[in-house]
Short mmCIF file of C-alpha atoms in Angstrom, two decimals:
data_model
loop_
_atom_site.label_atom_id
_atom_site.label_comp_id
_atom_site.label_asym_id
_atom_site.label_seq_id
_atom_site.Cartn_x
_atom_site.Cartn_y
_atom_site.Cartn_z
CA MET A 11 0.09 0.07 -0.04
CA GLN A 12 2.52 2.29 0.47
CA GLU A 13 4.48 2.24 -2.88
CA ASN A 14 0.77 3.05 -4.44
CA LEU A 15 1.01 5.71 -2.29
CA LYS A 16 3.81 6.61 -3.02
CA ALA A 17 3.67 6.53 -6.66
CA LYS A 18 0.32 8.18 -6.37
CA TYR A 19 2.07 11.49 -5.17
CA GLY A 20 4.88 10.74 -6.82
CA THR A 21 6.90 10.83 -3.89
CA THR A 22 10.47 9.11 -2.77
CA THR A 23 11.30 7.11 0.38
CA GLU A 24 14.10 9.82 1.10
CA GLU A 25 12.10 12.72 0.45
CA LEU A 26 8.86 10.75 2.93
CA LYS A 27 12.14 9.96 5.46
CA ASN A 28 12.95 13.73 5.77
CA ALA A 29 9.37 15.28 6.09
CA ALA A 30 8.80 12.57 8.62
CA SER A 31 11.68 13.13 10.51
CA GLN A 32 10.82 16.46 10.79
CA ILE A 33 7.30 15.58 13.00
CA LYS A 34 8.69 15.83 16.36
CA TRP A 35 9.54 18.91 15.31
CA GLN A 36 6.12 20.21 14.24
CA ASN A 37 8.42 22.06 11.43
CA ILE A 38 7.63 20.10 8.70
CA LYS A 39 9.89 21.83 5.47
CA CYS A 40 8.85 19.88 2.26
CA ASN A 41 6.97 20.88 -0.74
CA ASP A 42 3.02 20.45 -0.68
CA ARG A 43 2.46 16.97 -2.80
CA THR A 44 5.21 15.54 0.19
CA ARG A 45 3.24 16.70 3.10
CA VAL A 46 0.05 15.28 1.48
CA SER A 47 1.40 12.04 0.68
CA LEU A 48 2.81 11.97 4.17
CA ILE A 49 -0.72 12.72 5.65
CA ASP A 50 -2.21 10.06 3.26
CA LEU A 51 0.71 7.33 4.18
CA ILE A 52 0.24 8.46 8.32
CA ALA A 53 -3.35 8.06 7.86
CA ASN A 54 -3.23 4.96 6.59
CA GLY A 55 -1.21 3.27 8.80
CA ASP A 56 2.03 3.12 6.95
CA ILE A 57 4.01 5.81 8.71
CA ALA A 58 3.99 5.67 12.43
CA GLY A 59 2.80 9.35 12.85
CA ASN A 60 3.59 9.41 16.36
CA ALA A 61 7.11 9.96 16.39
CA LYS A 62 7.68 11.77 20.18
CA PRO A 63 10.00 15.26 20.77
CA GLU A 64 12.75 14.15 21.95
CA ILE A 65 11.85 15.11 26.19
CA LEU A 66 14.81 15.82 28.89
CA PHE A 67 14.45 13.92 32.06
CA LYS A 68 16.56 14.61 35.03
CA SER A 69 16.88 10.70 35.59
CA SER A 70 16.29 7.27 34.56
CA GLU A 71 13.93 6.96 37.02
CA HIS A 72 11.80 10.22 36.08
CA GLU A 73 11.61 8.78 32.48
CA LEU A 74 10.34 5.70 33.48
CA PHE A 75 7.58 7.36 35.94
CA TYR A 76 6.46 9.57 33.26
CA ASN A 77 6.21 6.61 30.59
CA GLU A 78 4.47 4.73 33.38
CA MET A 79 1.97 7.28 34.96
CA LEU A 80 1.21 8.83 31.21
CA SER A 81 0.26 5.83 30.21
CA LYS A 82 -2.64 5.77 33.09
CA CYS A 83 -4.07 9.10 32.04
CA ALA A 84 -7.23 8.88 30.14
CA TYR A 85 -5.70 11.34 28.01
CA GLU A 86 -1.94 12.02 27.00
CA ASP A 87 -2.97 14.86 26.34
CA CYS A 88 -0.46 18.53 26.68
CA TYR A 89 -1.60 18.93 29.77
CA HIS A 90 -1.50 15.85 31.07
CA ARG A 91 2.34 15.35 29.28
CA ALA A 92 3.54 18.46 31.42
CA LEU A 93 1.80 17.14 35.08
CA ILE A 94 2.87 13.80 34.86
CA TYR A 95 6.41 15.07 33.37
CA ALA A 96 6.95 18.26 36.04
CA LEU A 97 5.96 15.55 39.33
CA GLY A 98 8.53 13.26 38.23
CA ILE A 99 11.13 15.65 38.44
CA ASN A 100 11.34 14.85 42.50
CA GLU A 101 11.49 11.52 44.07
CA ASP A 102 8.98 12.67 46.57
CA THR A 103 6.31 13.56 44.04
CA ARG A 104 6.93 10.57 42.13
CA HIS A 105 6.37 9.20 45.41
CA HIS A 106 3.32 10.50 46.62
CA ILE A 107 1.43 10.70 42.72
CA ASN A 108 -1.56 9.36 43.92
CA GLU A 109 -1.80 11.43 47.30
CA ILE A 110 -1.46 14.50 44.38
CA TYR A 111 -3.53 13.75 41.30
CA ASP A 112 -6.47 11.33 40.59
CA PHE A 113 -6.05 9.21 37.68
CA SER A 114 -10.00 8.04 38.27
CA THR A 115 -11.63 11.43 38.36
CA ARG A 116 -8.94 13.20 36.63
CA CYS A 117 -7.96 16.05 39.08
CA ILE A 118 -5.10 17.49 40.70
CA LYS A 119 -5.45 17.00 44.97
CA LEU A 120 -4.52 20.83 46.57
CA ASN A 121 -4.55 19.88 49.23
CA SER A 122 -1.36 17.60 48.32
CA LEU A 123 0.25 21.31 48.88
CA LYS A 124 -0.70 21.11 52.47
CA ALA A 125 1.07 17.70 53.02
CA GLY A 126 3.81 16.77 55.84
CA TRP A 127 5.89 15.09 52.99
CA VAL A 128 6.27 18.49 51.45
CA THR A 129 9.79 20.24 51.12
CA SER A 130 9.85 23.33 49.51
CA SER A 131 11.54 21.92 46.21
CA ASP A 132 8.71 19.64 46.05
CA LEU A 133 6.09 22.73 46.55
CA ARG A 134 7.82 24.15 43.37
CA VAL A 135 7.28 21.34 41.54
CA LEU A 136 3.74 21.23 42.49
CA ARG A 137 2.43 24.88 41.79
CA LEU A 138 3.95 24.34 38.80
CA ALA A 139 2.38 21.31 37.56
CA PHE A 140 -0.90 22.14 38.83
CA ASN A 141 -0.80 25.53 37.06
CA LEU A 142 0.42 23.98 33.73
CA PHE A 143 -2.32 21.50 34.27
CA THR A 144 -4.90 23.95 35.06
CA ASP A 145 -3.90 27.44 34.01
CA CYS A 146 -4.52 28.90 36.81
CA VAL A 147 -3.76 29.78 40.53
CA PRO A 148 -5.75 28.23 43.22
CA GLU A 149 -7.92 30.78 44.49
CA SER A 150 -7.66 29.82 48.56
CA THR A 151 -3.03 30.33 48.10
CA HIS A 152 -0.69 32.94 47.95
CA LYS A 153 -0.62 33.74 44.40
CA GLU A 154 2.57 35.54 44.62
CA ARG A 155 3.86 31.90 45.04
CA TYR A 156 3.13 30.94 41.91
CA ALA A 157 5.61 33.46 39.86
CA VAL A 158 8.37 32.84 38.10
CA GLY A 159 11.42 34.17 40.23
CA GLU A 160 9.23 32.15 43.55
CA VAL A 161 8.84 28.91 41.08
CA PHE A 162 12.64 28.80 38.81
CA ASN A 163 14.44 30.08 42.19
CA TYR A 164 16.13 26.83 42.30
CA GLY A 165 18.30 23.90 40.78
CA ASP A 166 15.42 22.32 38.72
CA ALA A 167 15.22 25.40 36.16
CA GLU A 168 16.33 23.05 32.80
CA TYR A 169 13.15 20.50 33.85
CA PHE A 170 10.82 23.21 34.08
CA PHE A 171 11.21 24.52 31.20
CA GLN A 172 11.22 21.21 29.67
CA ALA A 173 7.87 20.75 30.98
CA ILE A 174 6.18 24.11 29.93
CA LYS A 175 7.45 23.26 26.43
CA LEU A 176 5.84 20.03 26.54
CA ARG A 177 2.78 22.12 27.73
CA TYR A 178 2.55 24.03 25.11
CA ASN A 179 3.83 21.78 22.19
CA TYR A 180 7.34 23.85 21.68
#
């Protein structure tokens, strides 16, 4: 089927491979004929259209957590990718995931912000994760604690930027 579709659009394998390799960056640079052919091939299952952007993980545990927990989510949208990624940054938040997020109701648990196990770095992770997931700041909190300078004022900023990229599909 793939050969028939390539012939139908007059596209070479090399053109398709080149275009497909760019999907992860959402920046396909090819002619319209190749783009239409690629879309048709993906739609017909001849090319896996599930290329994922390269993600920077803090550790192998972080990556494992991200993949396992994301598979438990009802949706693998940008909100859940950012939430799960951010919660995986710290060991504490990974360990207490079920106290932070309810997979069955798909809701965050704001009470986790006040849990006894939460450290200052955990709070930063939780604030970022919750903000990226809900696009808002909880009403009953000190909003200034969600300021960029407050949240990013510690050593995991590069991973925080990665969570933001996941949320906004960069």
